[in-house]
PDB file of C-alpha atoms in Angstrom:
ATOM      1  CA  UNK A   1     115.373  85.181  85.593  1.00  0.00           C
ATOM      2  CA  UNK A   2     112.267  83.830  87.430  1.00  0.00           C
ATOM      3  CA  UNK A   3     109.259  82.539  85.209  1.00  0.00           C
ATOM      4  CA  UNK A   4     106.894  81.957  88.101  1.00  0.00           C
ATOM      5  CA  UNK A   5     103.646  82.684  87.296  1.00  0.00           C
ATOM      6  CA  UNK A   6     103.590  85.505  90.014  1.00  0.00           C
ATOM      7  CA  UNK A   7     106.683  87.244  88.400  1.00  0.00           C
ATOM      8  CA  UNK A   8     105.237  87.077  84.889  1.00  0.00           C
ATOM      9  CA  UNK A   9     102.095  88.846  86.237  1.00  0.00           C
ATOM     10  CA  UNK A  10     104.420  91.465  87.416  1.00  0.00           C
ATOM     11  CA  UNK A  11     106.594  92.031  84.474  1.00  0.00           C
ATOM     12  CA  UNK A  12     103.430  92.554  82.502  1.00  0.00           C
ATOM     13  CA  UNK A  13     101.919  94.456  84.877  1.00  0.00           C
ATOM     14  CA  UNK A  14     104.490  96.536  85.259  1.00  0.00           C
ATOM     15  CA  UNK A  15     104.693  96.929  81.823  1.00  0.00           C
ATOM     16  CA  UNK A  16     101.708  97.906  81.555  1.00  0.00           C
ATOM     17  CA  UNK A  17     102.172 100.963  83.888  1.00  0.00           C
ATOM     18  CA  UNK A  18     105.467 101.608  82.023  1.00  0.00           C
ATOM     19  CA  UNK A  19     103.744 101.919  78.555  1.00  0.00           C
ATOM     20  CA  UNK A  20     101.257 104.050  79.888  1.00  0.00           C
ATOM     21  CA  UNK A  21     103.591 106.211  81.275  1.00  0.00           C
ATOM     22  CA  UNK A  22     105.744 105.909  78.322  1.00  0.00           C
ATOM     23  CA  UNK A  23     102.921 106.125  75.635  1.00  0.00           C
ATOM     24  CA  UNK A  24     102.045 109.826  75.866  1.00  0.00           C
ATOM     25  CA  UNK A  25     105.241 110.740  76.407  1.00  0.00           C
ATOM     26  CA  UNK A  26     106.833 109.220  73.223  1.00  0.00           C
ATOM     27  CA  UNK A  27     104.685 110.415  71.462  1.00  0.00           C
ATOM     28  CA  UNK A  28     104.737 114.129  71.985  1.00  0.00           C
ATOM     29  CA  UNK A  29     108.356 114.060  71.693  1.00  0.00           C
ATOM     30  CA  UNK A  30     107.993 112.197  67.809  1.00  0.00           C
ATOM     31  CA  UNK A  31     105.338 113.752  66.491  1.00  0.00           C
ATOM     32  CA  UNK A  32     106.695 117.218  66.863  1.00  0.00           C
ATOM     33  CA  UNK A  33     108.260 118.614  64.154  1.00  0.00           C
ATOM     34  CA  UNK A  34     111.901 119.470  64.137  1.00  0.00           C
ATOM     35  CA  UNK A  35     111.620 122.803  62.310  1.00  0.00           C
ATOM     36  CA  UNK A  36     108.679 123.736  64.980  1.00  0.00           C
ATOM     37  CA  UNK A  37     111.071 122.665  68.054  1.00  0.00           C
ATOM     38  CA  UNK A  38     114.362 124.890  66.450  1.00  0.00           C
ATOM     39  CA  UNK A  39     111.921 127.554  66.370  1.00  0.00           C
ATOM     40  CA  UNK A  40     110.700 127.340  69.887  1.00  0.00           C
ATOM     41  CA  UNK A  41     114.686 127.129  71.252  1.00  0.00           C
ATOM     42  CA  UNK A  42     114.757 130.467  69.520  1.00  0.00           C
ATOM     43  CA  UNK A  43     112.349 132.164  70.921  1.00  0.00           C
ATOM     44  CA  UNK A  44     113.200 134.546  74.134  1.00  0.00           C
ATOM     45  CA  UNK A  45     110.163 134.237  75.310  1.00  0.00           C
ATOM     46  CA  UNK A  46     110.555 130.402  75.852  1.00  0.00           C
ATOM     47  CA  UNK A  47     114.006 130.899  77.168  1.00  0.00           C
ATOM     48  CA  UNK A  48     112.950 133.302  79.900  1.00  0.00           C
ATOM     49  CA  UNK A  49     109.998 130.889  81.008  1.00  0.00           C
ATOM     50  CA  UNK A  50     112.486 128.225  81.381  1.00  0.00           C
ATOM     51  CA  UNK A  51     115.190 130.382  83.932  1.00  0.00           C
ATOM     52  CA  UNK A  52     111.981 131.441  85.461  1.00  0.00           C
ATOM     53  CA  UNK A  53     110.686 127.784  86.021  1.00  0.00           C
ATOM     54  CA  UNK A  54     113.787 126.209  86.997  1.00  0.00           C
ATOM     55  CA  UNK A  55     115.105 128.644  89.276  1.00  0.00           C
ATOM     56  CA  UNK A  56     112.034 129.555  90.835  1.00  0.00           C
ATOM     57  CA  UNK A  57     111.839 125.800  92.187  1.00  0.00           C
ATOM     58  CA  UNK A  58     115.540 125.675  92.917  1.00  0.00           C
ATOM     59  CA  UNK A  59     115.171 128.726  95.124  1.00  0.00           C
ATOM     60  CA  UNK A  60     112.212 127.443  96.454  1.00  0.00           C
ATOM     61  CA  UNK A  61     113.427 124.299  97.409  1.00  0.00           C
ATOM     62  CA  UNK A  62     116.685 125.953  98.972  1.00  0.00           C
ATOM     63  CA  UNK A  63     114.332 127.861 101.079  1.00  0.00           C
ATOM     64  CA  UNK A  64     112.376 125.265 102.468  1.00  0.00           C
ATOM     65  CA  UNK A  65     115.136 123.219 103.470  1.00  0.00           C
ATOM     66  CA  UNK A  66     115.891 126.016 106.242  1.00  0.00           C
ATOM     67  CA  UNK A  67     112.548 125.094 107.608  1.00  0.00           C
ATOM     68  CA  UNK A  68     111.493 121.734 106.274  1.00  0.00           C
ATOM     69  CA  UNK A  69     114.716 119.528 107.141  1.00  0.00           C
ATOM     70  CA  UNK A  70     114.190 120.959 111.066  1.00  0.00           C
ATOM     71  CA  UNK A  71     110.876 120.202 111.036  1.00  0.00           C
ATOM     72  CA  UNK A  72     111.508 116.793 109.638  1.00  0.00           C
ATOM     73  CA  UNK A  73     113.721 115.792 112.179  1.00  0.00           C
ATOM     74  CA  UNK A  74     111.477 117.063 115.036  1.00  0.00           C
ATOM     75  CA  UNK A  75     108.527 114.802 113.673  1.00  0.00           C
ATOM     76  CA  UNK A  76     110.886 111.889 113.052  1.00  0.00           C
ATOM     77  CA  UNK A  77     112.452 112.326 117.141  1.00  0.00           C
ATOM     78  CA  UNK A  78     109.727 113.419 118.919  1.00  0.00           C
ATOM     79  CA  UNK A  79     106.063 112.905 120.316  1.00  0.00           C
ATOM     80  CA  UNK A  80     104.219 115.725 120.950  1.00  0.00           C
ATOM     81  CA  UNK A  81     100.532 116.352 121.663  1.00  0.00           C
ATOM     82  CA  UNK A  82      99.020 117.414 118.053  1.00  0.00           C
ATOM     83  CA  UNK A  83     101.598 115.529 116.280  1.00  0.00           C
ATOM     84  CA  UNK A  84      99.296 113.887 114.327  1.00  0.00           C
ATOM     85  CA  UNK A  85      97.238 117.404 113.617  1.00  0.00           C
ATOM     86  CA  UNK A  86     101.118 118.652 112.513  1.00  0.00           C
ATOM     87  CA  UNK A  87     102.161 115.670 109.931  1.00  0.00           C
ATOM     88  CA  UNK A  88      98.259 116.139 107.974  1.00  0.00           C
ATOM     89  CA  UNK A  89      99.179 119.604 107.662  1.00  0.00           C
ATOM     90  CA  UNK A  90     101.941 119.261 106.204  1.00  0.00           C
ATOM     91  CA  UNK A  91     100.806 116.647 103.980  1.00  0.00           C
ATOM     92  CA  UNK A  92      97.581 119.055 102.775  1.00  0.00           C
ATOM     93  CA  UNK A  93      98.903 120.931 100.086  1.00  0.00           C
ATOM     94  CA  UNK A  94      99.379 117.518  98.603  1.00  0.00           C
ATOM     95  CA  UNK A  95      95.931 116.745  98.467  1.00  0.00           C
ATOM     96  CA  UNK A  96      93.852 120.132  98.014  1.00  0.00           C
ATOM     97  CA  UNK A  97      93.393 121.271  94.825  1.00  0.00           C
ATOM     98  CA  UNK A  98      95.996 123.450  93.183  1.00  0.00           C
ATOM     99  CA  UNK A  99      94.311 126.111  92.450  1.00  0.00           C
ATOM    100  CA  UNK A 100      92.419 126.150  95.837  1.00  0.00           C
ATOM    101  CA  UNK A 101      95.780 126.577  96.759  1.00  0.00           C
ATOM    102  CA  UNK A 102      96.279 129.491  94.873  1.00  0.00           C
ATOM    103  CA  UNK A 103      93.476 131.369  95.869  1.00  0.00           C
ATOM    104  CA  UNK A 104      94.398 130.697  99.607  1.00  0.00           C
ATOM    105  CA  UNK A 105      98.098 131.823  99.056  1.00  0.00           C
ATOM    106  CA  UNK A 106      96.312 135.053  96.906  1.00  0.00           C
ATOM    107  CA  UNK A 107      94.455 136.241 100.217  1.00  0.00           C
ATOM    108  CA  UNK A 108      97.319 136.259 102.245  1.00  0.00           C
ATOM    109  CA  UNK A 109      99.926 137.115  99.706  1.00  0.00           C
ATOM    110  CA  UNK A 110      98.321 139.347  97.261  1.00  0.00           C
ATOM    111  CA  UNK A 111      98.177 143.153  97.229  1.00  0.00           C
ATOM    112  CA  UNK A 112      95.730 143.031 100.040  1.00  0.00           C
ATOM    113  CA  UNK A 113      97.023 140.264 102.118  1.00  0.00           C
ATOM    114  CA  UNK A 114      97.822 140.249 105.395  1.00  0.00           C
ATOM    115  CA  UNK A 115     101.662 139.514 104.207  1.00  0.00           C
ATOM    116  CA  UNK A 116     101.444 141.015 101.029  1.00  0.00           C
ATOM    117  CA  UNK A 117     100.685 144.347 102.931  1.00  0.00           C
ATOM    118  CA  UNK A 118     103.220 143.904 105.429  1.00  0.00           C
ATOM    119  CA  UNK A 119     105.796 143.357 102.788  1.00  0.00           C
ATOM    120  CA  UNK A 120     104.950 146.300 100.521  1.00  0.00           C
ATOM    121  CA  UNK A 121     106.841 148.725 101.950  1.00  0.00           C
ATOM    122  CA  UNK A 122     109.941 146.842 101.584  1.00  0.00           C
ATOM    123  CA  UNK A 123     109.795 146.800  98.031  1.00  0.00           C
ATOM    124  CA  UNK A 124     108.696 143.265  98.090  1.00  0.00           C
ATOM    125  CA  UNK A 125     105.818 141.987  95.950  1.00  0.00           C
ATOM    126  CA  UNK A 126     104.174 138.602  95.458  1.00  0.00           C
ATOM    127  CA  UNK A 127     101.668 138.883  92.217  1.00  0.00           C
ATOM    128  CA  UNK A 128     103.131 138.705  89.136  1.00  0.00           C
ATOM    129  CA  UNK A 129     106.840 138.557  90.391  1.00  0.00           C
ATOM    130  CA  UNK A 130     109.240 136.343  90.928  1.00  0.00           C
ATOM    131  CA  UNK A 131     108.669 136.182  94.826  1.00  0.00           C
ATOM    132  CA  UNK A 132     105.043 134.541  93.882  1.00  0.00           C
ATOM    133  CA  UNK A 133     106.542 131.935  91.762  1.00  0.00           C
ATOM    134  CA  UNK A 134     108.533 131.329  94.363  1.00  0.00           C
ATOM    135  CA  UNK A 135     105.917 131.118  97.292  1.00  0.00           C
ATOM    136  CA  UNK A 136     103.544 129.363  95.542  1.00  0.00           C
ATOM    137  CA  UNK A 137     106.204 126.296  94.022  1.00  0.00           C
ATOM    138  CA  UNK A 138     107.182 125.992  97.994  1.00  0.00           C
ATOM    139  CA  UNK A 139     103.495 126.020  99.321  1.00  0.00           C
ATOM    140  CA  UNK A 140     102.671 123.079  97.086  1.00  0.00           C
ATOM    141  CA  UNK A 141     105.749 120.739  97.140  1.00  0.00           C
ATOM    142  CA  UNK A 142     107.287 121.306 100.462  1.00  0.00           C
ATOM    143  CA  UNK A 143     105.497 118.010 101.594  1.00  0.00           C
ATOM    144  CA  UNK A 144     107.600 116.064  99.197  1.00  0.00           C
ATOM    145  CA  UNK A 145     110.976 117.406 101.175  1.00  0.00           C
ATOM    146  CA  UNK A 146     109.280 117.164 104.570  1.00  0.00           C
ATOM    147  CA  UNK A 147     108.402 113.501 104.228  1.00  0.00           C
ATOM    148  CA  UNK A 148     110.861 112.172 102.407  1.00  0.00           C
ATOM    149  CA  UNK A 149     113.170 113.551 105.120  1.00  0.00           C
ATOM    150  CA  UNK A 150     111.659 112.417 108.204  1.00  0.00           C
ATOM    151  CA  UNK A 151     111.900 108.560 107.056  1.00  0.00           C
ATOM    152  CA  UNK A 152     115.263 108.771 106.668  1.00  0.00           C
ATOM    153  CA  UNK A 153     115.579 110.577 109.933  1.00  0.00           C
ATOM    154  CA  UNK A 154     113.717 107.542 110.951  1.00  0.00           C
ATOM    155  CA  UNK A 155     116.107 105.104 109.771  1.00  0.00           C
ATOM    156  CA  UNK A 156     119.083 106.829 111.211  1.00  0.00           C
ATOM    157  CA  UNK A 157     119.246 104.679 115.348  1.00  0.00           C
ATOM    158  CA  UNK A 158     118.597 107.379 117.951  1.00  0.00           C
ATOM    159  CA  UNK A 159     121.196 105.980 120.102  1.00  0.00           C
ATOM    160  CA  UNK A 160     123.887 106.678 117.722  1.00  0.00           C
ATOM    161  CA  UNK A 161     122.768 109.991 118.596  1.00  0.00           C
ATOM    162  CA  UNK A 162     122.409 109.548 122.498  1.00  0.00           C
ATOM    163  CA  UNK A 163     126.555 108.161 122.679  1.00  0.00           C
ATOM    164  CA  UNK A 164     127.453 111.074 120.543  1.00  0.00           C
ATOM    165  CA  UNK A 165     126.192 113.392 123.337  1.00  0.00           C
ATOM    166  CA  UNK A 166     127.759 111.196 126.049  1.00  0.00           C
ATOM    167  CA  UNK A 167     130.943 111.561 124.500  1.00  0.00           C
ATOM    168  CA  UNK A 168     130.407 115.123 124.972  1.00  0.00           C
ATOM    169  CA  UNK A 169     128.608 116.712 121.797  1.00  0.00           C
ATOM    170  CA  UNK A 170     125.737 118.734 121.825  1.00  0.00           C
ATOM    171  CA  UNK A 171     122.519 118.190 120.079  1.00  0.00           C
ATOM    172  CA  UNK A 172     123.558 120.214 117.180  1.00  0.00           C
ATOM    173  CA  UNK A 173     127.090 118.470 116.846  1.00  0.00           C
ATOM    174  CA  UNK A 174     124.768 115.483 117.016  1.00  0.00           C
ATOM    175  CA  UNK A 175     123.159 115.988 114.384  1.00  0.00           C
ATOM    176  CA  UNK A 176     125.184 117.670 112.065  1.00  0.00           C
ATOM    177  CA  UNK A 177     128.098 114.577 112.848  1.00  0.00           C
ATOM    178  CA  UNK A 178     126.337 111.554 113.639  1.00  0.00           C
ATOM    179  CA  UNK A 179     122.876 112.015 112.198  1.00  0.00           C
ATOM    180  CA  UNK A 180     122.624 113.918 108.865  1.00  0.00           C
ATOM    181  CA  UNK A 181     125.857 112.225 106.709  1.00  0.00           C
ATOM    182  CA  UNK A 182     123.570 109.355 107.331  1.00  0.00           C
ATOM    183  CA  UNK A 183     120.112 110.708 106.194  1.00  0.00           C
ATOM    184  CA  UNK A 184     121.642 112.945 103.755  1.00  0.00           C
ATOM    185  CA  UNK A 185     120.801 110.973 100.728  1.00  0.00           C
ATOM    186  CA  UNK A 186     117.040 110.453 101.821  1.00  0.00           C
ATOM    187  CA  UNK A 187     117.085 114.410 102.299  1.00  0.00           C
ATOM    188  CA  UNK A 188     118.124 114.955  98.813  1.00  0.00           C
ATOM    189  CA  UNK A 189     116.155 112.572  97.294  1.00  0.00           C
ATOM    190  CA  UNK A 190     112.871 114.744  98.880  1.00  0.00           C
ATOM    191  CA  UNK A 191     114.903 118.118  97.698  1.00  0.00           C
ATOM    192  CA  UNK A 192     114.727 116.251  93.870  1.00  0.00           C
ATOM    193  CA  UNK A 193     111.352 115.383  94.114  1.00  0.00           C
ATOM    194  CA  UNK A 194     110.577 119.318  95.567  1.00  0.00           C
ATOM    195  CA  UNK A 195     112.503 120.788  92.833  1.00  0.00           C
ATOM    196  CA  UNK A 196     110.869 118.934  90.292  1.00  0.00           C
ATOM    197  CA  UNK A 197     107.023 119.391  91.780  1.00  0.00           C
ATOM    198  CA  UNK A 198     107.847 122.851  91.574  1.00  0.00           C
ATOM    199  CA  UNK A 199     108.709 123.067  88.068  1.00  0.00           C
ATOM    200  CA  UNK A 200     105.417 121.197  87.268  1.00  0.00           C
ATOM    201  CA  UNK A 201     103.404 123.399  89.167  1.00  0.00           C
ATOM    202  CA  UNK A 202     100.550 125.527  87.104  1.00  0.00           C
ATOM    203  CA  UNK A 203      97.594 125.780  89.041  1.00  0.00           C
ATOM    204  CA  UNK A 204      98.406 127.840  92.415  1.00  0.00           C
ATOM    205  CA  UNK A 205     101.405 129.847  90.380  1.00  0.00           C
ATOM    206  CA  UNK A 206      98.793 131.053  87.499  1.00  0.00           C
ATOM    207  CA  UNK A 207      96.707 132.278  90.252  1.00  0.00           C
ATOM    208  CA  UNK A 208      99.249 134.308  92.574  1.00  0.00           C
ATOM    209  CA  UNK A 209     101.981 135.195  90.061  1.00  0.00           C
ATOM    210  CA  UNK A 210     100.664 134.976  86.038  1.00  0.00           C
ATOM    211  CA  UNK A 211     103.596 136.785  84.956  1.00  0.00           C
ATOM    212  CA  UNK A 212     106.295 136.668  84.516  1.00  0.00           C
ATOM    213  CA  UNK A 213     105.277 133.231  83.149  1.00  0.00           C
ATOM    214  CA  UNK A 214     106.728 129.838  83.980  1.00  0.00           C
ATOM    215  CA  UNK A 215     106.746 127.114  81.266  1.00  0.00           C
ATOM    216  CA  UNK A 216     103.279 125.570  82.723  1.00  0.00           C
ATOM    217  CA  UNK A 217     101.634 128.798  81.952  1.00  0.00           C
ATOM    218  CA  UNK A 218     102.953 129.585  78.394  1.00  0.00           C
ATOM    219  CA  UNK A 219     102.200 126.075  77.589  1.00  0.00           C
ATOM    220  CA  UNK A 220      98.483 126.878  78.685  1.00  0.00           C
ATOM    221  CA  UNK A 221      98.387 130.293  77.262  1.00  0.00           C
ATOM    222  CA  UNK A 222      99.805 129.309  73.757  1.00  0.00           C
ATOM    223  CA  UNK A 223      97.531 126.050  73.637  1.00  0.00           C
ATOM    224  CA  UNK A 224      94.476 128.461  74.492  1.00  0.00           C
ATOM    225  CA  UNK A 225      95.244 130.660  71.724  1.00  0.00           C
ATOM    226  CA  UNK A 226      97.023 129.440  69.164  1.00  0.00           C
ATOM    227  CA  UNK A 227      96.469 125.856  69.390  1.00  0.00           C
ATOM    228  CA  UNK A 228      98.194 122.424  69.783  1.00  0.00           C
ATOM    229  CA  UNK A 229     101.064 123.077  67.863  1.00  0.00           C
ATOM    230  CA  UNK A 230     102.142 126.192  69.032  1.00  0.00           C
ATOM    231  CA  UNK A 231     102.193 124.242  72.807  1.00  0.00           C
ATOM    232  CA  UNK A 232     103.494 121.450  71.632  1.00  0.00           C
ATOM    233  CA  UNK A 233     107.130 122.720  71.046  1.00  0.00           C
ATOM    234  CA  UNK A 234     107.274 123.953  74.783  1.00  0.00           C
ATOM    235  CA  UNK A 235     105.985 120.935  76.018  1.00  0.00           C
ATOM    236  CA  UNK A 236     108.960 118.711  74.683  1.00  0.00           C
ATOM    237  CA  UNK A 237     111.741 120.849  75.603  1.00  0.00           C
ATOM    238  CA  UNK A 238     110.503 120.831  79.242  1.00  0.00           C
ATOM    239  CA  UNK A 239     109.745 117.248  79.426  1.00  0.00           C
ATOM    240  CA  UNK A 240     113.259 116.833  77.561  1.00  0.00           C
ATOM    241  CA  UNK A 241     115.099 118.876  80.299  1.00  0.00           C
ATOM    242  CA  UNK A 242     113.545 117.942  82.671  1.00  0.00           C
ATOM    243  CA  UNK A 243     114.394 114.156  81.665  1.00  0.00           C
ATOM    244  CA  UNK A 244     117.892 114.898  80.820  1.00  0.00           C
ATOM    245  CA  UNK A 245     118.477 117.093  84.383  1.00  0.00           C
ATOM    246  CA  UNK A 246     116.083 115.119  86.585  1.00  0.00           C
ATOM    247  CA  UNK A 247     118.292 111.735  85.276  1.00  0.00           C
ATOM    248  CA  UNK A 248     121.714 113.144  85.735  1.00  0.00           C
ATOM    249  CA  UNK A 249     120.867 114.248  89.358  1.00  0.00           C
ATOM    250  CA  UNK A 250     119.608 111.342  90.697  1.00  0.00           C
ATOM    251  CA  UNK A 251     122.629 109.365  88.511  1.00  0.00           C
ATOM    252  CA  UNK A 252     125.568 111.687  89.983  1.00  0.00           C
ATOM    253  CA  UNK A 253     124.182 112.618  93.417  1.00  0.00           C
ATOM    254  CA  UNK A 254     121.672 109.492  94.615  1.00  0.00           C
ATOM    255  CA  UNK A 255     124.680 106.361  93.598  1.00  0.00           C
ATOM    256  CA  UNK A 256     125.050 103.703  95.714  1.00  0.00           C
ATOM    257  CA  UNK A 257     128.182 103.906  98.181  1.00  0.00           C
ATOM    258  CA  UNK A 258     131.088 102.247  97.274  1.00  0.00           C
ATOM    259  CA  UNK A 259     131.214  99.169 100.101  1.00  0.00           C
TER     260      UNK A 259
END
């Protein structure tokens, strides 16, 4: 243990952080009382809100990876004219306003958007459906995977890469061989922090798909009209699965290797 003056500054500045992290947190979870939370594990409607939530960013983030990991890879390999112009993109839904977002995703999703339209006829519908939830969790944490992914593409040597196509692979064996069982865990690590963006989200999802509701928007709806303590309840189950499932994942699938 180091008692530098330096590393005492940062143990109790890091503390600091910690606790005020910590602070709101702890205290949600005891203050609540326990008949109110058996209640709320009762109740369908909370149940329903929950599949809802935590699928709707697992199948989001399954989706993006078909796009996202590709385009990761590209921006980590390559130089191209607009690069720069490419990586803010990506990084915009990051920094615009939620619910800016979900008005933008409305007019081209909605009932009267150019995709909405287009998709009508096959049955498929973005407002109030699953599909929203869906489209709007991707639109505003697919930055997370992008990112995440392309520094660890980054880390992986390109040459490794070149021999492996010497030898006789193609770029796709390249990858796939030489490249990704190397990157894999930063790639996971920005699939975590997708999947659990997307469970968070409220302000673009309330906008393009109210219903069926996720747990950020029954949390909103039941502190609007009945008050703190009927949100309260919902509120600590999702920040106690989320704690529970977010900390088993990143336990079990982001370990060290064993030397």
């Amino acid at each position: 243990m180091k008692f530098s003056p330096f590393w005492v500054f940062s143990w109790m500045a890091g503390g600091l952080v910690l606790l005020f992290i910590g602070l709101p947190l702890a205290n949600t979870l005891l203050s609540t009382p326990l008949e109110n939370l058996a209640a709320t594990l009762s109740d369908a409607e909370v149940g329903r809100s929950m599949l809802y939530t935590f699928g709707g960013a697992g199948l989001a983030t399954l989706l993006a990876v078909v796009g996202g990991v590709p385009l990761a890879y590209l921006l980590a390999r390559t130089e191209f004219p607009g690069k720069r112009v490419v990586e803010a993109v990506v990084d915009l839904p990051v920094v615009i306003p939620h619910t800016a977002a979900g008005v933008a995703l409305l007019l081209v999703f909605g009932r009267q958007g150019t995709l909405g339209k287009l998709f009508q006829p096959l049955g498929i519908h973005f407002t109030d459906d699953l599909n929203g939830i869906v489209v709007a969790m991707m639109f505003v944490s697919i930055p997370y995977l992008v990112n995440a992914s392309r520094e660890s593409f980054r880390m992986v040597d390109a040459e490794m890469e070149r021999v492996a196509m010497i030898d006789g692979a193609s770029p796709w064996q390249a990858f796939w061989l030489v490249t990704l069982p190397q990157a894999w865990r930063g790639v996971l690590g920005g699939m975590l922090m997708m999947w659990a963006r997307g469970i968070s989200e409220f302000g673009a999802v309330v906008i393009l798909a109210y219903h069926p509701k996720v747990v950020p928007v029954l949390i909103f709806e039941r502190f609007q009209g009945y008050g703190l303590d009927s949100a309260q309840p919902v509120a600590v189950i999702l920040i106690v699965v989320v704690l529970v499932v977010f900390s088993l994942l990143r336990t079990v699938l982001l370990r060290p290797e064993k030397p």
